[in-house]
Short mmCIF file of C-alpha atoms in Angstrom, two decimals:
data_model
loop_
_atom_site.label_atom_id
_atom_site.label_comp_id
_atom_site.label_asym_id
_atom_site.label_seq_id
_atom_site.Cartn_x
_atom_site.Cartn_y
_atom_site.Cartn_z
CA MET F 1 105.41 92.98 117.85
CA GLY F 2 107.63 95.00 120.43
CA CYS F 3 110.14 93.50 122.89
CA LEU F 4 112.03 94.43 125.66
CA TYR F 5 116.31 94.73 126.00
CA ARG F 6 118.56 96.32 128.59
CA ARG F 7 121.19 98.72 128.36
CA GLY F 8 123.15 98.05 131.37
CA LYS F 9 120.71 98.00 134.32
CA THR F 10 118.15 100.44 132.52
CA TYR F 11 115.28 98.60 130.23
CA TRP F 12 114.34 99.64 126.91
CA ILE F 13 111.37 98.74 124.61
CA LYS F 14 111.17 98.63 120.90
CA TYR F 15 108.12 98.70 118.81
CA TYR F 16 107.09 99.37 115.60
CA ARG F 17 104.32 101.85 113.86
CA ASN F 18 103.62 101.67 109.89
CA GLY F 19 106.79 100.03 109.65
CA LYS F 20 109.24 102.15 111.35
CA PRO F 21 110.93 100.71 114.57
CA TYR F 22 110.95 103.00 117.82
CA ALA F 23 113.29 102.54 120.59
CA GLU F 24 112.37 103.79 123.74
CA SER F 25 114.00 103.94 127.49
CA THR F 26 111.85 103.09 130.48
CA HIS F 27 114.30 105.03 133.04
CA SER F 28 113.85 101.98 135.11
CA ASP F 29 115.70 98.51 135.89
CA LYS F 30 112.36 96.76 136.61
CA LYS F 31 110.86 94.30 133.94
CA GLU F 32 107.33 94.80 134.88
CA VAL F 33 107.77 98.53 134.41
CA ALA F 34 109.18 98.11 130.88
CA LYS F 35 106.31 95.34 130.02
CA ARG F 36 103.46 98.14 130.76
CA LEU F 37 105.11 100.67 129.08
CA LEU F 38 105.30 98.51 125.88
CA GLN F 39 101.62 97.40 126.33
CA LYS F 40 100.84 101.14 126.41
CA ARG F 41 102.51 102.08 123.78
CA GLU F 42 101.11 99.15 121.79
CA GLY F 43 97.72 100.17 122.76
CA GLU F 44 98.24 103.58 121.43
CA ILE F 45 99.30 102.60 117.81
CA ALA F 46 96.49 99.93 117.89
CA GLU F 47 94.06 103.04 118.58
CA GLY F 48 95.66 105.10 115.50
CA LYS F 49 97.80 107.54 117.90
CA LEU F 50 101.22 108.18 117.76
CA PRO F 51 103.42 106.59 120.18
CA GLY F 52 104.06 109.10 123.46
CA ILE F 53 108.00 109.61 122.57
CA CYS F 54 106.93 111.56 119.24
CA PHE F 55 105.38 113.97 121.92
CA GLU F 56 108.04 114.36 123.88
CA LYS F 57 110.49 115.30 120.64
CA VAL F 58 108.51 118.32 120.51
CA THR F 59 109.50 121.59 122.06
CA PHE F 60 107.79 124.50 122.79
CA ASP F 61 110.07 126.59 120.19
CA GLU F 62 108.33 124.59 117.42
CA LEU F 63 104.67 125.04 118.28
CA ALA F 64 105.75 129.11 118.76
CA GLU F 65 106.87 129.17 115.05
CA GLU F 66 104.19 127.73 114.02
CA TYR F 67 101.80 130.12 116.10
CA LEU F 68 103.31 132.59 114.23
CA THR F 69 103.69 131.21 110.89
CA ASP F 70 99.65 130.84 111.42
CA TYR F 71 99.49 134.73 111.98
CA ARG F 72 101.36 135.43 109.02
CA VAL F 73 99.87 132.91 106.83
CA ASN F 74 96.26 134.82 107.71
CA GLU F 75 97.63 137.84 107.79
CA ARG F 76 95.99 138.75 111.40
CA LYS F 77 96.58 142.57 112.22
CA SER F 78 97.80 141.68 115.56
CA PHE F 79 100.52 139.86 114.35
CA ALA F 80 102.61 142.53 116.60
CA ARG F 81 100.92 141.65 120.03
CA ALA F 82 101.28 138.03 118.97
CA GLU F 83 105.12 138.15 118.78
CA ILE F 84 105.21 140.01 122.24
CA SER F 85 103.87 137.53 123.68
CA VAL F 86 106.02 134.85 122.38
CA ARG F 87 108.74 136.68 123.55
CA HIS F 88 107.80 136.52 126.91
CA LEU F 89 106.38 132.70 126.73
CA ARG F 90 109.85 131.77 125.57
CA LYS F 91 111.61 133.35 128.22
CA HIS F 92 110.05 130.63 130.82
CA PHE F 93 109.48 127.86 128.02
CA GLU F 94 112.36 127.75 125.76
CA GLY F 95 113.48 124.23 125.10
CA TYR F 96 110.60 122.55 127.36
CA GLN F 97 109.36 119.27 125.94
CA VAL F 98 105.39 119.65 125.21
CA PRO F 99 104.50 116.87 127.80
CA LEU F 100 106.80 119.27 130.21
CA ILE F 101 104.08 121.95 129.73
CA THR F 102 101.67 121.22 132.84
CA THR F 103 98.81 123.29 134.82
CA PRO F 104 101.76 123.73 137.52
CA LYS F 105 104.44 124.99 135.26
CA ILE F 106 101.76 127.58 133.71
CA GLN F 107 101.01 128.77 137.07
CA ALA F 108 104.43 129.05 138.15
CA TYR F 109 104.73 131.30 134.65
CA THR F 110 101.68 133.64 135.53
CA GLU F 111 103.20 134.20 139.30
CA GLN F 112 106.54 135.24 137.71
CA ARG F 113 104.94 137.96 135.16
CA LEU F 114 102.80 139.00 137.99
CA ASN F 115 106.08 139.59 139.90
CA GLU F 116 107.26 141.47 137.35
CA ARG F 117 104.23 144.07 137.34
CA ALA F 118 102.96 142.88 134.55
CA ALA F 119 98.59 143.68 134.20
CA HIS F 120 96.08 140.59 134.39
CA ALA F 121 95.33 141.30 130.90
CA THR F 122 98.78 141.45 129.28
CA VAL F 123 99.18 138.09 131.34
CA ASN F 124 95.88 136.60 129.73
CA HIS F 125 97.27 137.48 126.55
CA GLU F 126 99.80 135.58 126.74
CA LEU F 127 98.14 132.79 128.41
CA LYS F 128 95.71 132.73 125.20
CA ALA F 129 99.03 132.51 123.04
CA LEU F 130 100.49 129.50 124.62
CA ARG F 131 96.91 127.68 124.25
CA ARG F 132 96.58 128.63 120.77
CA MET F 133 99.83 126.97 120.49
CA LEU F 134 98.95 123.83 121.80
CA ASN F 135 95.49 123.95 120.22
CA LEU F 136 97.06 123.93 116.69
CA GLY F 137 99.58 121.39 117.73
CA ALA F 138 96.99 119.24 118.62
CA ARG F 139 94.82 119.73 115.36
CA GLN F 140 97.73 118.95 113.04
CA THR F 141 97.87 115.69 111.20
CA PRO F 142 99.60 113.81 112.90
CA PRO F 143 98.89 115.66 116.00
CA LYS F 144 102.12 117.08 117.79
CA VAL F 145 100.42 117.63 120.99
CA ASP F 146 99.03 114.74 122.70
CA ARG F 147 96.97 116.51 125.63
CA VAL F 148 95.93 120.36 126.05
CA PRO F 149 96.64 120.96 129.86
CA TYR F 150 94.08 122.98 131.63
CA ILE F 151 95.17 127.01 131.64
CA PRO F 152 93.93 129.11 134.53
CA MET F 153 93.38 132.65 133.54
CA LEU F 154 93.31 135.46 135.86
CA LYS F 155 90.22 137.93 136.72
CA GLU F 156 90.41 141.17 134.80
CA ASN F 157 89.13 144.57 136.18
CA ASN F 158 90.69 147.07 134.30
CA THR F 159 87.68 147.76 131.84
CA ARG F 160 88.09 151.61 131.30
CA LYS F 161 85.01 153.52 131.66
CA GLY F 162 85.84 157.22 130.52
CA PHE F 163 83.53 158.85 128.48
CA PHE F 164 83.02 162.55 127.25
CA GLU F 165 80.25 164.59 127.92
CA HIS F 166 79.20 167.18 125.41
CA GLY F 167 81.08 170.11 127.29
CA ASP F 168 84.34 168.45 127.79
CA PHE F 169 84.30 167.04 123.61
CA LEU F 170 83.70 171.14 122.82
CA ALA F 171 86.42 172.38 125.28
CA LEU F 172 89.00 169.75 123.87
CA ARG F 173 87.85 170.79 120.34
CA ASP F 174 88.41 174.11 120.68
CA ASN F 175 91.90 173.82 122.27
CA LEU F 176 93.25 171.59 119.30
CA PRO F 177 94.99 172.32 116.48
CA ASP F 178 92.64 173.10 113.58
CA TYR F 179 93.75 170.12 111.77
CA LEU F 180 92.41 167.72 114.31
CA LYS F 181 89.39 169.72 115.04
CA GLY F 182 87.19 167.85 112.18
CA PHE F 183 89.23 165.09 112.90
CA VAL F 184 87.89 164.60 116.48
CA THR F 185 84.53 165.79 115.36
CA PHE F 186 84.34 162.82 113.48
CA ALA F 187 85.51 160.31 116.00
CA TYR F 188 83.02 162.07 118.59
CA ARG F 189 80.12 161.23 116.19
CA SER F 190 81.07 158.08 114.28
CA GLY F 191 82.59 155.98 117.42
CA TRP F 192 85.08 154.38 114.84
CA ARG F 193 88.67 153.50 115.77
CA LEU F 194 91.62 155.73 115.47
CA SER F 195 93.16 153.43 112.56
CA GLU F 196 90.05 153.19 110.84
CA ILE F 197 90.24 157.49 110.33
CA THR F 198 93.43 158.15 110.19
CA ASN F 199 93.39 155.68 106.89
CA LEU F 200 90.23 156.98 105.75
CA LYS F 201 90.84 158.15 102.15
CA TRP F 202 88.35 159.89 99.73
CA ARG F 203 87.51 156.89 97.64
CA GLN F 204 85.44 155.89 100.45
CA VAL F 205 83.54 158.83 100.64
CA ASP F 206 80.43 159.70 98.53
CA LEU F 207 79.41 163.41 99.23
CA ASN F 208 76.35 163.20 96.91
CA GLN F 209 75.00 160.39 98.76
CA GLY F 210 76.46 161.71 102.22
CA ILE F 211 77.82 158.24 103.13
CA VAL F 212 81.31 157.07 104.33
CA CYS F 213 81.93 153.28 103.49
CA LEU F 214 84.56 150.45 104.72
CA GLU F 215 85.20 147.72 102.54
CA ALA F 216 85.42 144.06 104.04
CA GLY F 217 89.23 143.74 105.28
CA GLU F 218 89.57 147.27 106.08
CA THR F 219 88.05 147.28 109.58
CA LYS F 220 89.33 145.24 112.84
CA ASN F 221 86.66 142.76 112.31
CA ASP F 222 87.17 142.45 108.57
CA GLU F 223 83.28 143.18 108.09
CA ALA F 224 82.22 146.18 105.64
CA ARG F 225 80.65 149.15 107.51
CA THR F 226 78.72 152.29 106.17
CA LEU F 227 78.32 155.86 108.06
CA TYR F 228 75.72 157.77 106.52
CA LEU F 229 76.53 161.92 107.40
CA ASP F 230 74.52 164.32 109.50
CA ALA F 231 74.76 167.77 108.61
CA GLU F 232 77.41 168.50 110.99
CA LEU F 233 79.77 165.67 109.83
CA LYS F 234 78.79 166.86 106.02
CA LEU F 235 80.16 170.50 106.96
CA VAL F 236 83.27 169.03 108.25
CA PHE F 237 84.02 167.04 105.26
CA PHE F 238 83.35 169.91 102.82
CA GLU F 239 86.10 171.69 105.02
CA GLN F 240 88.35 168.78 104.47
CA LEU F 241 87.70 169.14 100.98
CA LYS F 242 88.43 172.75 100.78
CA ARG F 243 91.75 171.84 102.59
CA ARG F 244 92.82 169.07 99.79
CA ARG F 245 91.98 171.34 97.10
CA THR F 246 94.58 173.90 98.93
CA ILE F 247 97.20 171.16 99.32
CA GLU F 248 96.98 170.20 95.76
CA ARG F 249 97.96 173.66 94.00
CA SER F 250 101.23 173.10 95.79
CA GLY F 251 101.70 170.13 93.78
CA VAL F 252 100.76 167.13 96.20
CA LEU F 253 97.99 164.97 96.00
CA LEU F 254 96.78 163.46 98.95
CA PRO F 255 94.34 160.63 99.39
CA TYR F 256 93.86 160.54 103.09
CA VAL F 257 90.77 162.74 104.11
CA PHE F 258 92.34 163.66 107.13
CA PRO F 259 95.92 164.78 106.61
CA ASN F 260 98.97 165.71 109.36
CA SER F 261 99.34 169.41 110.25
CA GLN F 262 102.04 169.68 107.24
CA GLY F 263 99.60 167.74 104.44
CA THR F 264 102.60 165.50 103.63
CA GLY F 265 100.47 162.28 104.56
CA LYS F 266 98.29 160.68 107.07
CA ILE F 267 98.06 161.68 110.92
CA ILE F 268 100.46 159.24 112.63
CA ASN F 269 100.47 160.22 116.29
CA ILE F 270 98.71 163.25 117.94
CA ARG F 271 99.39 162.18 121.49
CA LYS F 272 101.33 165.49 122.19
CA ALA F 273 98.73 168.03 120.36
CA TRP F 274 95.86 165.61 122.86
CA HIS F 275 97.69 165.96 126.17
CA THR F 276 98.30 169.87 125.95
CA ALA F 277 94.77 170.55 124.52
CA CYS F 278 93.12 168.35 127.41
CA GLN F 279 95.58 170.31 130.14
CA ASN F 280 94.28 173.83 128.30
CA ALA F 281 90.43 172.44 128.25
CA LYS F 282 91.25 171.48 132.06
CA ILE F 283 88.84 168.25 131.60
CA GLY F 284 91.26 165.86 132.80
CA ASN F 285 92.84 162.91 131.17
CA PHE F 286 91.14 161.21 127.93
CA LEU F 287 91.81 158.87 125.63
CA PHE F 288 91.15 158.92 122.07
CA HIS F 289 89.27 155.84 122.40
CA ASP F 290 86.54 157.40 124.92
CA PHE F 291 85.45 158.38 121.90
CA ARG F 292 84.20 154.97 121.27
CA ARG F 293 82.33 154.36 123.94
CA THR F 294 80.86 158.03 124.10
CA ALA F 295 79.54 157.51 120.51
CA VAL F 296 77.84 154.16 121.83
CA ARG F 297 76.53 155.73 125.02
CA ASN F 298 74.98 158.98 123.02
CA MET F 299 73.43 156.45 120.32
CA VAL F 300 71.51 154.16 122.82
CA ARG F 301 70.42 157.53 124.50
CA ALA F 302 69.32 159.04 121.66
CA GLY F 303 67.05 155.81 120.94
CA VAL F 304 68.93 154.17 118.24
CA PRO F 305 68.52 150.40 118.47
CA GLU F 306 71.14 148.62 119.78
CA ARG F 307 71.66 146.37 116.94
CA VAL F 308 72.13 149.52 114.67
CA ALA F 309 74.38 151.32 116.78
CA MET F 310 76.65 148.28 116.80
CA MET F 311 76.45 148.60 112.70
CA VAL F 312 77.59 151.91 113.04
CA SER F 313 80.63 151.46 115.76
CA GLY F 314 81.99 148.40 114.37
CA HIS F 315 80.67 145.86 117.30
CA LYS F 316 80.84 142.38 116.58
CA THR F 317 79.94 141.04 119.59
CA ARG F 318 77.11 141.79 121.71
CA SER F 319 79.74 140.87 125.03
CA VAL F 320 81.91 143.91 123.43
CA PHE F 321 79.30 146.04 123.01
CA GLU F 322 77.96 146.07 126.75
CA ARG F 323 81.38 147.32 127.78
CA TYR F 324 81.02 150.26 125.87
CA ASN F 325 77.26 150.83 126.75
CA ILE F 326 78.33 152.31 130.11
CA VAL F 327 75.76 153.78 132.63
CA ASN F 328 77.03 156.98 134.78
CA SER F 329 75.83 158.40 137.62
CA GLN F 330 73.37 160.62 135.65
CA ASP F 331 72.06 157.58 133.92
CA LEU F 332 70.92 156.34 136.92
CA LYS F 333 69.68 159.32 138.25
CA MET F 334 67.26 159.71 135.24
CA ALA F 335 66.23 155.84 135.84
CA ALA F 336 65.17 156.92 139.34
CA GLU F 337 63.44 159.58 138.29
CA GLN F 338 61.72 157.91 135.33
CA GLN F 339 60.57 155.48 138.03
CA ALA F 340 59.30 158.25 140.35
CA ARG F 341 56.97 159.55 137.81
CA TYR F 342 55.63 155.89 137.07
CA LEU F 343 54.94 155.50 140.50
CA GLU F 344 53.42 159.17 140.67
CA ALA F 345 51.27 158.24 137.97
CA GLN F 346 49.93 155.11 139.51
CA SER F 347 49.07 156.76 142.61
CA SER F 348 46.99 158.84 140.97
CA TYR F 349 44.28 156.27 139.96
CA LYS F 350 41.80 155.49 142.80
CA THR F 351 41.14 152.31 143.38
CA VAL F 352 37.21 150.78 143.65
CA THR F 353 36.44 147.82 145.56
CA ILE F 354 33.85 146.11 144.43
CA ALA F 355 31.64 144.66 146.71
CA PRO F 356 30.58 140.69 146.37
CA PHE F 357 27.12 139.92 144.78
CA PRO F 358 24.71 138.56 147.67
CA GLN F 359 24.42 135.36 148.09
CA LYS F 360 20.67 133.91 148.19
CA LYS F 361 19.52 132.28 150.86
CA ARG F 362 18.77 128.46 150.17
CA LEU F 363 15.06 127.76 150.53
CA ALA F 364 14.47 125.21 153.29
CA SER F 365 12.82 122.05 151.64
CA ASN F 366 9.48 120.47 153.43
CA SER F 367 10.32 117.20 154.30
#
């Protein structure tokens, strides 16, 4: 059983859990307050919970380190992004005890980040990191977090809607250096991510079968993927194979399908060449990631089942795929034309009104 005692004018309580004594200040000079706190702690222990004083000893810094450790142990690809989120959170919550991380404190952090002109998506990344830290602490044995506070998220309205029309793509490709022409052609037709293409190696290519394979763990969602090459992509890969053999004559053997301009390694940065080509082609400011949206839209327009299109582009969830399956003004125009043709076809049919059968007169019965 626990007990009460005084230090100066302040009451303290003492209780035991698994034979270990705990002493805690009530921060009050009233005996009734001390009794209620002691009953609360003894109730928590009877329910198998840790006493509240244990949670108060856990700080944000401890949870942040365990959060980063979880990323390292699981070899998550977004570890660098997690470090950036922790860096911003630490400026506000460093040294905070876990019970002090409340919804009002979190909202104050959100307001501060917005005043620093951080984008809504950036702030949401950081809030998700904080929520993950608290959830990891709550799941431990024994738990380090008593309860996870409500964390309000910001509304995001920054989804890009850029995509290439075929003429824009041809103009861009014509203005790129030769070593990037096949590179962007593959991106335009496959919708693969930039890192997946720059890291593509010849061991993943089977030109006899006409397929390119990414093994599990080589993609962002860690799922294997297979792409069948059409005629143009086969031509691209044969051209890249010729270039590889030319590089081999100089004594360099590269495993990458798309080497850099010097032929010394994989492609690292295409920003300068990309920006120059966009300017010379006079097509505006495009992103490489717009190829991904374009490929999804083209496959859907071509009648490819959406599930198959998701397997080609590597989209794991339906919600994300829908963000890339963008409808533009041309799609809306096509829908209006199709509806008009349908209604015209309906009006060409003449409606025939069938007269009701005449009802027979009932014969009056003789009385």
